[in-house]
Short mmCIF file of C-alpha atoms and ligand atoms in Angstrom, two decimals:
data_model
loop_
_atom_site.label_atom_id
_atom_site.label_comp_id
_atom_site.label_asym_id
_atom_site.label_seq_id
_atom_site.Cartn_x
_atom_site.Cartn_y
_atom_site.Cartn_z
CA UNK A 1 22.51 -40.70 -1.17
CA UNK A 2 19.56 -43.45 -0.38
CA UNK A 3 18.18 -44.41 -3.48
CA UNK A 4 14.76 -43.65 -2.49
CA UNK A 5 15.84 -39.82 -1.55
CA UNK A 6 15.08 -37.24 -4.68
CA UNK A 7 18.74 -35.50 -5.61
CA UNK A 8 17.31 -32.02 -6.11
CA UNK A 9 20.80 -31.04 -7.52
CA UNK A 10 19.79 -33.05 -10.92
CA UNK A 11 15.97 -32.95 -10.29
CA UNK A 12 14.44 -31.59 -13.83
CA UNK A 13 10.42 -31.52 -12.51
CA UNK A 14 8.84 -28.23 -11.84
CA UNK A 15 5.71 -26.91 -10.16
CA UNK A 16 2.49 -27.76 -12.27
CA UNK A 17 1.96 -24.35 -12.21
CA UNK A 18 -1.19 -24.35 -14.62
CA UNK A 19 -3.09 -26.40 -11.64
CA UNK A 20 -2.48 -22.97 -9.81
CA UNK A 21 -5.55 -20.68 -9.64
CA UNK A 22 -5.57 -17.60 -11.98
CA UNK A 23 -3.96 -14.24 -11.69
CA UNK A 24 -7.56 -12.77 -11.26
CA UNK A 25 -8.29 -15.03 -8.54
CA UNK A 26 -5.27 -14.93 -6.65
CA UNK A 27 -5.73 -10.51 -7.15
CA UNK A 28 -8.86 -11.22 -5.37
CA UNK A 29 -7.92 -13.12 -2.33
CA UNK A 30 -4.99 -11.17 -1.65
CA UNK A 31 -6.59 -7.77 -1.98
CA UNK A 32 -4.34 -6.85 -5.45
CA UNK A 33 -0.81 -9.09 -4.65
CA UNK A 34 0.08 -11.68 -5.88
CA UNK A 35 2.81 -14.22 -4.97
CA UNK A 36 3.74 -17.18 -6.59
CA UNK A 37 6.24 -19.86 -5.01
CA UNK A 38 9.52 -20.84 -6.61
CA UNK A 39 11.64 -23.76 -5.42
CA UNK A 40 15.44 -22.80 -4.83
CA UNK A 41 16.38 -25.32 -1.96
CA UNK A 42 15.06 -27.65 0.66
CA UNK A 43 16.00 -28.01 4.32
CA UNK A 44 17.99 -25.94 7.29
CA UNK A 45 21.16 -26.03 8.70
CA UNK A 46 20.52 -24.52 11.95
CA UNK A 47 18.47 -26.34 14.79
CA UNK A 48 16.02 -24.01 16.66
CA UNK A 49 14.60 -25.77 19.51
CA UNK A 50 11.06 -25.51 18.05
CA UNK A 51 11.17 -26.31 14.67
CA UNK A 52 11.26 -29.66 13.52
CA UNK A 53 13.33 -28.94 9.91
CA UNK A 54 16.49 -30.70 11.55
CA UNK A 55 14.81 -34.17 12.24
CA UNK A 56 13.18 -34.09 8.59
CA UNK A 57 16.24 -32.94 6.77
CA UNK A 58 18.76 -33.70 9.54
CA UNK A 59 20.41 -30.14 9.52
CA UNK A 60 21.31 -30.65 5.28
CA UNK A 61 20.66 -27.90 2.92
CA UNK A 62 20.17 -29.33 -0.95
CA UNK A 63 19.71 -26.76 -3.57
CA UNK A 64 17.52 -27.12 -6.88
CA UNK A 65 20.10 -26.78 -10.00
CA UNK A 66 20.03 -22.81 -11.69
CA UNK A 67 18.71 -24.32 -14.92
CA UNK A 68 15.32 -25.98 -13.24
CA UNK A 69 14.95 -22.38 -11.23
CA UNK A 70 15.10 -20.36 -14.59
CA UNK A 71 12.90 -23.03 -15.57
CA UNK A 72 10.27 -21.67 -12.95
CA UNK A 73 10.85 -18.36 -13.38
CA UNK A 74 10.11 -18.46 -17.27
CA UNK A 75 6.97 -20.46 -16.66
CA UNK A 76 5.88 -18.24 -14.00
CA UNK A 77 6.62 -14.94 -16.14
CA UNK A 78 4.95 -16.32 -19.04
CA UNK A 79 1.96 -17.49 -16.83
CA UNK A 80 1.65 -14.66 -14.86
CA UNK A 81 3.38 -11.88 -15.50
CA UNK A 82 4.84 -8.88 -13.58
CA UNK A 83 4.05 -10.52 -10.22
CA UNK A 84 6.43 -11.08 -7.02
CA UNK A 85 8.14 -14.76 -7.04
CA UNK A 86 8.55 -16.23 -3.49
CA UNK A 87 11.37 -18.47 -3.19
CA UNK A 88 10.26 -20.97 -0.53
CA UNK A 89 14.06 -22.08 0.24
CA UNK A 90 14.80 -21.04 4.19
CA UNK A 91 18.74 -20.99 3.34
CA UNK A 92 18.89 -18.94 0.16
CA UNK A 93 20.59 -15.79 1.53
CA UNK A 94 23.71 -17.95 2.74
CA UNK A 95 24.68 -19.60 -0.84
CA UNK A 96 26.25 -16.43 -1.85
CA UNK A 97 27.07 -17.52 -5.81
CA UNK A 98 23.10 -18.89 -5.94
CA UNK A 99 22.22 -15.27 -4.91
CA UNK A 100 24.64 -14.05 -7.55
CA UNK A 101 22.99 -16.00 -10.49
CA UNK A 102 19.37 -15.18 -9.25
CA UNK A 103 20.14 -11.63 -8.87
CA UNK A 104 21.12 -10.87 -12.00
CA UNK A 105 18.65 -13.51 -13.91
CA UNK A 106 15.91 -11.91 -11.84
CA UNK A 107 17.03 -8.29 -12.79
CA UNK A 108 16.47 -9.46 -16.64
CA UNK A 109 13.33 -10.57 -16.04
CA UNK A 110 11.93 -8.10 -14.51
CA UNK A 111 10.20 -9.33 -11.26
CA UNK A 112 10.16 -8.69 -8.17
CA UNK A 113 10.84 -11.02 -5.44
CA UNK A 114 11.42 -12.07 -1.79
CA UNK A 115 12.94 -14.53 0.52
CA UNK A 116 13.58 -15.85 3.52
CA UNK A 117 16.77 -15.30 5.52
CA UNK A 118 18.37 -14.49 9.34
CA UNK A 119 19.79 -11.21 10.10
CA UNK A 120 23.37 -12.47 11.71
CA UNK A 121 24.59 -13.09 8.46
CA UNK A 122 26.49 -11.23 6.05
CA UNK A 123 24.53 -10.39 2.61
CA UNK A 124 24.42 -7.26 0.35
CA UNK A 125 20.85 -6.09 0.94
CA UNK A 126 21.87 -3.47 -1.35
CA UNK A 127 22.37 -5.87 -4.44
CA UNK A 128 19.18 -7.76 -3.46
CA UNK A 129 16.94 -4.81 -3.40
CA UNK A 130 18.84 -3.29 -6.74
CA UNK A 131 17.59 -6.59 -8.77
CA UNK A 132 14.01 -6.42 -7.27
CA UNK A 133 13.72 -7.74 -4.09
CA UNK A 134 11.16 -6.43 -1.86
CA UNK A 135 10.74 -8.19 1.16
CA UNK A 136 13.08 -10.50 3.16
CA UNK A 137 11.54 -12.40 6.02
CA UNK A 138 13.29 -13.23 9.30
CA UNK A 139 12.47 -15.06 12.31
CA UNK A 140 13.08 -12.97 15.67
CA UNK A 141 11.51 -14.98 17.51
CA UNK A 142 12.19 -13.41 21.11
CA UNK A 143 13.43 -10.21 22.59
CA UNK A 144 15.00 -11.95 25.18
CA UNK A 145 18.79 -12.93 24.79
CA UNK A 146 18.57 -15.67 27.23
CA UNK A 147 15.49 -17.55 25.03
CA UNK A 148 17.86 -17.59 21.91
CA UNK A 149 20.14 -19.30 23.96
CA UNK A 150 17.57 -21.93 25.28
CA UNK A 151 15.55 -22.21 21.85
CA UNK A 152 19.19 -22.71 20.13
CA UNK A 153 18.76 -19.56 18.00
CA UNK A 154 22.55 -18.26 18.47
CA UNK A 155 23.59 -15.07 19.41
CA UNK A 156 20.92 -12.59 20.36
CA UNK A 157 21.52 -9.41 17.96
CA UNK A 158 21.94 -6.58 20.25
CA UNK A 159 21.64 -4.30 17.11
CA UNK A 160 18.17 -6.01 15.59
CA UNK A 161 16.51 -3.05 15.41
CA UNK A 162 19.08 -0.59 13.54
CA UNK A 163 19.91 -3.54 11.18
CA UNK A 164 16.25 -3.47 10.22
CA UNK A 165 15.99 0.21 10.00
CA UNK A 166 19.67 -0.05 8.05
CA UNK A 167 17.64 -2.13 5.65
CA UNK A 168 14.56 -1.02 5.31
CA UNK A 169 16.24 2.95 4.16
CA UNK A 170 17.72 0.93 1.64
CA UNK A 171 13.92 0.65 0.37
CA UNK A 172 13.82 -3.60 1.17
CA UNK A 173 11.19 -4.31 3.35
CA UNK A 174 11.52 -6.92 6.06
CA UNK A 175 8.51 -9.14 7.23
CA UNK A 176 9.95 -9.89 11.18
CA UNK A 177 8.03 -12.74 12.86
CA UNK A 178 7.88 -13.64 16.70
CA UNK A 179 6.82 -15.78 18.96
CA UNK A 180 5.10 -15.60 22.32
CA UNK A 181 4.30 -18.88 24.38
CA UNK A 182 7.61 -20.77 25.39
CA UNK A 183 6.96 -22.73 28.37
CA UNK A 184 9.87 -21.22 29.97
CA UNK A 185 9.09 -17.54 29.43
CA UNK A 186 7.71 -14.97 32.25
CA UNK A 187 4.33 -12.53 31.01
CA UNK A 188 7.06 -9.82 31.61
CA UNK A 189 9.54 -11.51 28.57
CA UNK A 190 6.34 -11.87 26.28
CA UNK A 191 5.55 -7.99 27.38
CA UNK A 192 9.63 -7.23 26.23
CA UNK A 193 8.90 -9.50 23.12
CA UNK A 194 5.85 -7.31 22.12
CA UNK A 195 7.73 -4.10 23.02
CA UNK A 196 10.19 -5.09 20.51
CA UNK A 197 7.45 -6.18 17.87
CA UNK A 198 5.74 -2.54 17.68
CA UNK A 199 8.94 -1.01 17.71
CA UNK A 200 10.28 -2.97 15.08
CA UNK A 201 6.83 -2.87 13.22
CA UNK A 202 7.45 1.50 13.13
CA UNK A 203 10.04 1.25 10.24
CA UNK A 204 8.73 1.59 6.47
CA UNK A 205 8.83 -1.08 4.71
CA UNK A 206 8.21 -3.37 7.49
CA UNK A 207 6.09 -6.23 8.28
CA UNK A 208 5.42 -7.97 11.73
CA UNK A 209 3.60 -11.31 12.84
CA UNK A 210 3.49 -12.55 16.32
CA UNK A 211 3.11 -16.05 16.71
CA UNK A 212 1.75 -18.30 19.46
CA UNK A 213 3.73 -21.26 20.02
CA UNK A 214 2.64 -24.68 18.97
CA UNK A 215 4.45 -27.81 19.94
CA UNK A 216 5.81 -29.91 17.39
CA UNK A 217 6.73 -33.53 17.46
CA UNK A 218 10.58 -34.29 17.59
CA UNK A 219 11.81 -30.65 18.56
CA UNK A 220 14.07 -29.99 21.28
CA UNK A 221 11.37 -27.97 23.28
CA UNK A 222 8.52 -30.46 23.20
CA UNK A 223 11.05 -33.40 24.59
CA UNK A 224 11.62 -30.96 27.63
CA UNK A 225 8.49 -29.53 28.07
CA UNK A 226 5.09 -31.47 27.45
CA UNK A 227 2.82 -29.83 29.18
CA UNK A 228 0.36 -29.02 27.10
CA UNK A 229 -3.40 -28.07 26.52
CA UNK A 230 -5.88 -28.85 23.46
CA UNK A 231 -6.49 -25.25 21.58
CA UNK A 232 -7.89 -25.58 18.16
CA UNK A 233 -6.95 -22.10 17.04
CA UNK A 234 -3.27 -22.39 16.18
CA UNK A 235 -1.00 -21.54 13.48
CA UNK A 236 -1.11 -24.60 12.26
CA UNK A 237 -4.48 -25.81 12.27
CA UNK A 238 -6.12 -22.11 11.09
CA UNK A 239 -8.64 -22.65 8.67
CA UNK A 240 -9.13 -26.43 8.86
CA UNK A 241 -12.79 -26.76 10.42
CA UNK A 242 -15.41 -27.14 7.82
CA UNK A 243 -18.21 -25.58 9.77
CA UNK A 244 -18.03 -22.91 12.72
CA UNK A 245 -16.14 -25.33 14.29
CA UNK A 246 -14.58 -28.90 15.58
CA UNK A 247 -17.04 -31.44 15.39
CA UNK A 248 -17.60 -33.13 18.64
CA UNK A 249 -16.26 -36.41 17.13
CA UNK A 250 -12.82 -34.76 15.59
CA UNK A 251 -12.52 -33.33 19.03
CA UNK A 252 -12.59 -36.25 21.37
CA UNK A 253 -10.74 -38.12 17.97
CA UNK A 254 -7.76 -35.13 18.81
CA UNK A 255 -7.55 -35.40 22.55
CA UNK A 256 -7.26 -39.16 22.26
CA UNK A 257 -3.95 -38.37 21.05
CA UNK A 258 -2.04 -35.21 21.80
CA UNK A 259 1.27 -36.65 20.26
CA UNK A 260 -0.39 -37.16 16.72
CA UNK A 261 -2.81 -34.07 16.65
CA UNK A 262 0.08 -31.21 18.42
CA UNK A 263 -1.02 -28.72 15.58
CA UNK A 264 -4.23 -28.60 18.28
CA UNK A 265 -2.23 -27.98 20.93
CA UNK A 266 -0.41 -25.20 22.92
CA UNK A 267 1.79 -25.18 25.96
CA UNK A 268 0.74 -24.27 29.23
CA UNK A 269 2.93 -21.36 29.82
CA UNK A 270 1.20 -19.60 32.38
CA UNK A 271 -0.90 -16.92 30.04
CA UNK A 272 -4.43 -18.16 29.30
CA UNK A 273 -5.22 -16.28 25.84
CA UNK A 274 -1.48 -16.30 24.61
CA UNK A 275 -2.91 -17.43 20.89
CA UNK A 276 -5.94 -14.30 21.21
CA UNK A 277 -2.42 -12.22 22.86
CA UNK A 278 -0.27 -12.79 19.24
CA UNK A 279 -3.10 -11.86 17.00
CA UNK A 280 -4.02 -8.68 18.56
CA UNK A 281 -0.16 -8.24 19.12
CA UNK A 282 -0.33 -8.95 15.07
CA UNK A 283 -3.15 -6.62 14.56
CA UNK A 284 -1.32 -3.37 16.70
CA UNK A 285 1.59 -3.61 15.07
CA UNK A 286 -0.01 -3.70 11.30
CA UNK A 287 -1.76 0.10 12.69
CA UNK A 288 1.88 0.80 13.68
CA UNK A 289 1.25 4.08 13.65
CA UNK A 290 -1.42 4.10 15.76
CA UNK A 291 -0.01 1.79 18.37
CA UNK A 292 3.51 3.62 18.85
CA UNK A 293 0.84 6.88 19.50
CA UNK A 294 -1.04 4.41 22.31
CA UNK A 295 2.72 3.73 24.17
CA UNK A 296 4.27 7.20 23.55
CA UNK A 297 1.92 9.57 22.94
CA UNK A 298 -1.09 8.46 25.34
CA UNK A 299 1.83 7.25 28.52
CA UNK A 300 0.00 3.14 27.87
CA UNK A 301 2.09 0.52 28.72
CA UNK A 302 2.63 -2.95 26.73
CA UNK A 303 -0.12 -4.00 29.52
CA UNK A 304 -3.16 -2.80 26.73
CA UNK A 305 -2.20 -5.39 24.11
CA UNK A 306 -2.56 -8.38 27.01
CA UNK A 307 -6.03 -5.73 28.22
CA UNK A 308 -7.40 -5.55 24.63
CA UNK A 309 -7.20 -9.71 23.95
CA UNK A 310 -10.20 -11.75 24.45
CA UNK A 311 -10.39 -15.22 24.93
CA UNK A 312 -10.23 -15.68 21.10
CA UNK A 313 -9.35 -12.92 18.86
CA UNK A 314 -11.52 -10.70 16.42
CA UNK A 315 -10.82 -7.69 14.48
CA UNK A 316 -14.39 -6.21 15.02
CA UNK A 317 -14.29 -6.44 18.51
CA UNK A 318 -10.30 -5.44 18.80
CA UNK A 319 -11.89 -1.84 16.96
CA UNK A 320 -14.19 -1.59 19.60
CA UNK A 321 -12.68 -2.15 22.54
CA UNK A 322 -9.82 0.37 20.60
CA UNK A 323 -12.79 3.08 20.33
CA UNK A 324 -13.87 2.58 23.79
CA UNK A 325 -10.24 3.49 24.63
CA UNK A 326 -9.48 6.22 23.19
CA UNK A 327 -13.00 7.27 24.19
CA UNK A 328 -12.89 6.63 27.65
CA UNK A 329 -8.86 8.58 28.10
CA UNK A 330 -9.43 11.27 30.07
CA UNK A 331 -6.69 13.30 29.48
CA UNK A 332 -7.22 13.33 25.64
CA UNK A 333 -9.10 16.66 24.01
CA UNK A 334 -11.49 15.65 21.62
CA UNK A 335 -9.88 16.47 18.75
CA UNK A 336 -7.59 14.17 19.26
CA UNK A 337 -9.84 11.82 19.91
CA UNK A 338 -11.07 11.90 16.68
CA UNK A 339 -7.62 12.06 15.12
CA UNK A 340 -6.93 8.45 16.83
CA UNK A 341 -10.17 7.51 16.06
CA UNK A 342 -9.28 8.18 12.41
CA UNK A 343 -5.74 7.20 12.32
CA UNK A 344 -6.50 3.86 13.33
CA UNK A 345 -9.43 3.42 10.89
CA UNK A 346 -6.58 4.49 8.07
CA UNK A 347 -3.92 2.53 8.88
CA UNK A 348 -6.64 -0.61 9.07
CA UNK A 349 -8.40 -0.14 5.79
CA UNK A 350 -4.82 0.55 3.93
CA UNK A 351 -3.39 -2.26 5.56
CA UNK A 352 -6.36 -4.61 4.71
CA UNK A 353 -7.41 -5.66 8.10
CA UNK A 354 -10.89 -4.02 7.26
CA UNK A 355 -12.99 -3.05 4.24
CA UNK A 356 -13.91 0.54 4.35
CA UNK A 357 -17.81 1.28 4.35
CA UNK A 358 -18.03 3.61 1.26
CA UNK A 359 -21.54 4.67 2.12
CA UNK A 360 -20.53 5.88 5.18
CA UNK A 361 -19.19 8.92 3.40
CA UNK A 362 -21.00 11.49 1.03
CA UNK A 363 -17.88 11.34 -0.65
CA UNK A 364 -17.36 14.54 -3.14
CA UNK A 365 -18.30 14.11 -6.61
CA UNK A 366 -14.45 14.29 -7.99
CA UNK A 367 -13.56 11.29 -6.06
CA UNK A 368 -15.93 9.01 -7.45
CA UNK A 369 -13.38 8.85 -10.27
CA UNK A 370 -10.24 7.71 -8.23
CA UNK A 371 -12.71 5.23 -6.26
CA UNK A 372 -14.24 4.26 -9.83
CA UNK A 373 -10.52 3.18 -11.26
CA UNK A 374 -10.31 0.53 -8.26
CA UNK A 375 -8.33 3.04 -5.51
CA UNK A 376 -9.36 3.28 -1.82
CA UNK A 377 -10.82 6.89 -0.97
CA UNK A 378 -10.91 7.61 2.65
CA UNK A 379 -12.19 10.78 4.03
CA UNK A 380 -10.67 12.82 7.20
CA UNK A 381 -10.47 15.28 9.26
CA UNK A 382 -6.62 15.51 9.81
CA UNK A 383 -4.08 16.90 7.29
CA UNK A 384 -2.59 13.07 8.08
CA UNK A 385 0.77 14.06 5.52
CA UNK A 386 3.46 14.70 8.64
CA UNK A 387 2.23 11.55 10.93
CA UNK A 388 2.41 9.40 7.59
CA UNK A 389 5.76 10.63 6.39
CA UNK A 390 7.27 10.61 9.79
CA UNK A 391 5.51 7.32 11.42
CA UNK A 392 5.11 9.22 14.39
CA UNK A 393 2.26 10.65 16.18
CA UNK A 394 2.33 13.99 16.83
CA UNK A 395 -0.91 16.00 17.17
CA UNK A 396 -1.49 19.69 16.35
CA UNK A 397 -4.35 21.79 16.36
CA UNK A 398 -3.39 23.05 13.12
CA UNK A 399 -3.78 20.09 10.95
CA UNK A 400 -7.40 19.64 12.26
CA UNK A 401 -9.51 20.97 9.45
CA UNK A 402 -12.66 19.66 10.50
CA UNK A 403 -15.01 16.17 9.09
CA UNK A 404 -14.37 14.98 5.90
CA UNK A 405 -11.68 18.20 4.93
CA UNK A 406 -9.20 15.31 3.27
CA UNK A 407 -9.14 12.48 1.39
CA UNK A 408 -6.57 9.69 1.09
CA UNK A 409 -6.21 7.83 -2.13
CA UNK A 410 -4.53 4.58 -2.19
CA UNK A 411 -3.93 2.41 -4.74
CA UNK A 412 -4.17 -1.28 -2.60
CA UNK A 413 -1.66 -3.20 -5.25
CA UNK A 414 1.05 -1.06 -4.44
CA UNK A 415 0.43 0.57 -1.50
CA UNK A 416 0.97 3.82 -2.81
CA UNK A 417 -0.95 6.60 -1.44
CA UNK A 418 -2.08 10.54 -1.97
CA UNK A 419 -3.52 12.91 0.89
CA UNK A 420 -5.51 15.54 -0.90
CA UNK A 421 -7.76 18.37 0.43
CA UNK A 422 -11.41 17.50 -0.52
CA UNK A 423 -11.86 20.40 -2.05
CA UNK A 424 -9.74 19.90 -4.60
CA UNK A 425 -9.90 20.21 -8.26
CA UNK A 426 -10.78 16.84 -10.67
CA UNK A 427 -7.27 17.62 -12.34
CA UNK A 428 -5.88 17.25 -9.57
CA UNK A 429 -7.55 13.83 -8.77
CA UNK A 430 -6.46 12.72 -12.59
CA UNK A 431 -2.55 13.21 -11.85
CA UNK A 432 -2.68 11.97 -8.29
CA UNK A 433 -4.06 8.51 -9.44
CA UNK A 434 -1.47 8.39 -12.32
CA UNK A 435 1.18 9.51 -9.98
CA UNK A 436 -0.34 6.22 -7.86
CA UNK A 437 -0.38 4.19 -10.92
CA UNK A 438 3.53 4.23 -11.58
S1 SF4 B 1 13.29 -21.94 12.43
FE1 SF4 B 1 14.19 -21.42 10.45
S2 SF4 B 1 16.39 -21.19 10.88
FE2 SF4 B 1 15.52 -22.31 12.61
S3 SF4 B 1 15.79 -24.48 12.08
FE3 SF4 B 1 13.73 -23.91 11.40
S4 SF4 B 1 13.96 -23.33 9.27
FE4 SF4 B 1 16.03 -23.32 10.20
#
């Protein structure tokens, strides 16, 4: 090894942890969960066309030493307590023993965790989940067999989907992430892609992100394909303007040199909005619910994700074009309307994509008291229960009890949630949110 190269095997240095905001704070920008990193490994040893880990680490995999990743863990327990660790490494799941030793060191400690991995490998999901794992993330990328061959991805999993569901009855959850945008792809292989995102995005325990590509310098797919276009909303650059925007200067400083700034760029690949296309794709599938109704209960095709995408997304607008949907579908009663209406206003305030307007509501006395200890209280129409248990829509005129006949309670730092009628008594209310507190 170069001198000048760390060897992580004997590296002894850990996070400065105590430069990391507060549990309080971190509660507060991520709506009750919090994550904090660990270190278990650098660097990849597979070579997808669009990511530029093989020319940093040229394809190596180095792994931190067990004693300076129980060295984490104990700072981060006694720093933070109960919280989820997440171990940055994008190879963990393939160094078997490592997964050994952290399994059962993690099971002592009591935390939960999660981690990064690929689903055409062998690993005993069981064993992770049993020592507190709760979330693995994998990169799908494409639906399309054919793209895994060009972006170097290996063997297209014919069985994705029941491997996911396989995992996620084991009670792991599994964040899948895609992307839409390769310069070689058809609208009709994004369309499959998307199919294959809400689908996957039905099963519990599951978590989906669509992705517009961005080019990156020294990956196999920006060699053979440069054409690109400036397009400050990307991934990568998310977050960086100071003010409502570029500044004129940092603009014409960016398209001076495509090669230095890609994060700014996309490729041309034939869709205008593709970036505005992945977050509303993103969006749908976090109401997954409400989506899989929109394909297979109301007869849409993929074609309303592409119809509902403006030129740059927003969630406020995304609900109203959604309302104006449903609205405007002729061959939907108006009950059902209003069950839609309501099922996608649920499954956006308890997934976080939108704060609920309490004083909306003339919310029943008794359920001051769950919203009081810090739960979400959401009133309804709709005996909700069977779609929620189920994950499918199914609508029937006898779960329609009218405005404001339920409530749903959740509890947002665990996700945990009650359906109760609103008539209901204050005992009842008292177990339910001890019930949610466990
Ligand atoms: S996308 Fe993931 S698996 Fe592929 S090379 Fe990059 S880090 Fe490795």
């Amino acid at each position: 090894m170069p001198d000048n190269q760390i060897n992580y095997s004997s590296y002894s240095t850990i996070p400065a942890y105590e430069l990391m905001p507060s549990k309080s704070e971190i509660e507060k920008i991520n709506r009750g969960k919090v994550f904090i990193p660990c270190e278990a490994g650098r660097g990849c040893s597979f070579n997808c066309a669009f990511c530029c880990s093989s020319s940093i680490w040229n394809r190596r995999v180095v792994f931190f030493n067990t004693d300076i990743i129980l060295k984490q863990l104990d700072e981060i327990r006694a720093r933070y307590g109960e919280i989820t660790i997440y171990f940055t490494c994008d190879n963990l799941i393939y160094n078997h023993d490592l997964i050994d030793f952290l399994c059962k060191a993690l099971k002592g400690r009591e935390l939960k965790w999660q981690c990064r991995g690929r689903l055409d490998i062998d690993c005993d999901y069981e064993k992770l989940y049993n020592s507190g794992c709760e979330m693995i993330m994998v990169g799908i990328e494409s639906a399309q067999s054919k793209t895994w061959k060009k972006i170097q991805k290996g063997r297209f999993p014919e069985d994705i989907i029941a491997k996911i569901s396989d995992i996620t009855n084991i009670g792991l959850g599994v964040t899948a992430t895609y992307i839409v945008g390769f310069p070689f792809e058809t609208r009709f292989d994004v369309s499959n892609t998307l199919l294959h995102a809400i689908r996957v995005s039905s099963n519990p325990n599951s978590d989906v992100s669509v992705h517009a590509l961005t080019p990156l310098p020294k990956t196999a797919i920006y060699d053979s394909y440069q054409d690109i276009h400036f397009n400050n909303g990307t991934d990568l650059v998310r977050g960086l303007e100071f003010s409502d925007g570029l500044l004129p200067i940092d603009v014409s400083l960016i398209k001076s040199d495509a090669n230095l700034f890609l994060g700014f760029y996309s490729f041309n690949c034939g869709i205008d909005n593709i970036i505005s296309i992945a977050e509303t794709a993103t969006a749908l599938c976090k109401t997954s619910i409400f989506t899989n109704a929109l394909l297979e209960y109301c007869k849409f095709t993929i074609d309303v994700v592409f119809n509902l995408s403006e030129d740059s997304y927003e969630q406020e607008k995304l609900e109203r074009k959604i309302i104006t949907l449903i609205d405007t579908c002729d061959f939907l009663k108006n009950e059902e309307k209003i069950v839609l209406r309501e099922l996608f206003e649920i499954e956006s305030c308890l997934r976080g994509l939108k704060q609920l307007d309490f004083e909306k509501f003339g919310m029943p006395q008794q359920f001051h008291l769950a919203r009081d200890a810090g739960f979400l209280v959401i009133l309804c129409s709709y005996n909700f229960s069977k779609i929620f248990n189920s994950r499918l829509f199914s609508f029937s005129m006898n779960m329609y009890a009218g405005a404001n006949s339920y409530a749903i309670i959740f509890n947002p730092s665990n996700k945990k949630y009650v359906l109760l009628k609103t008539g209901t008594s204050i005992e009842n209310i008292v177990y339910s949110t001890y019930l949610l507190r466990k």
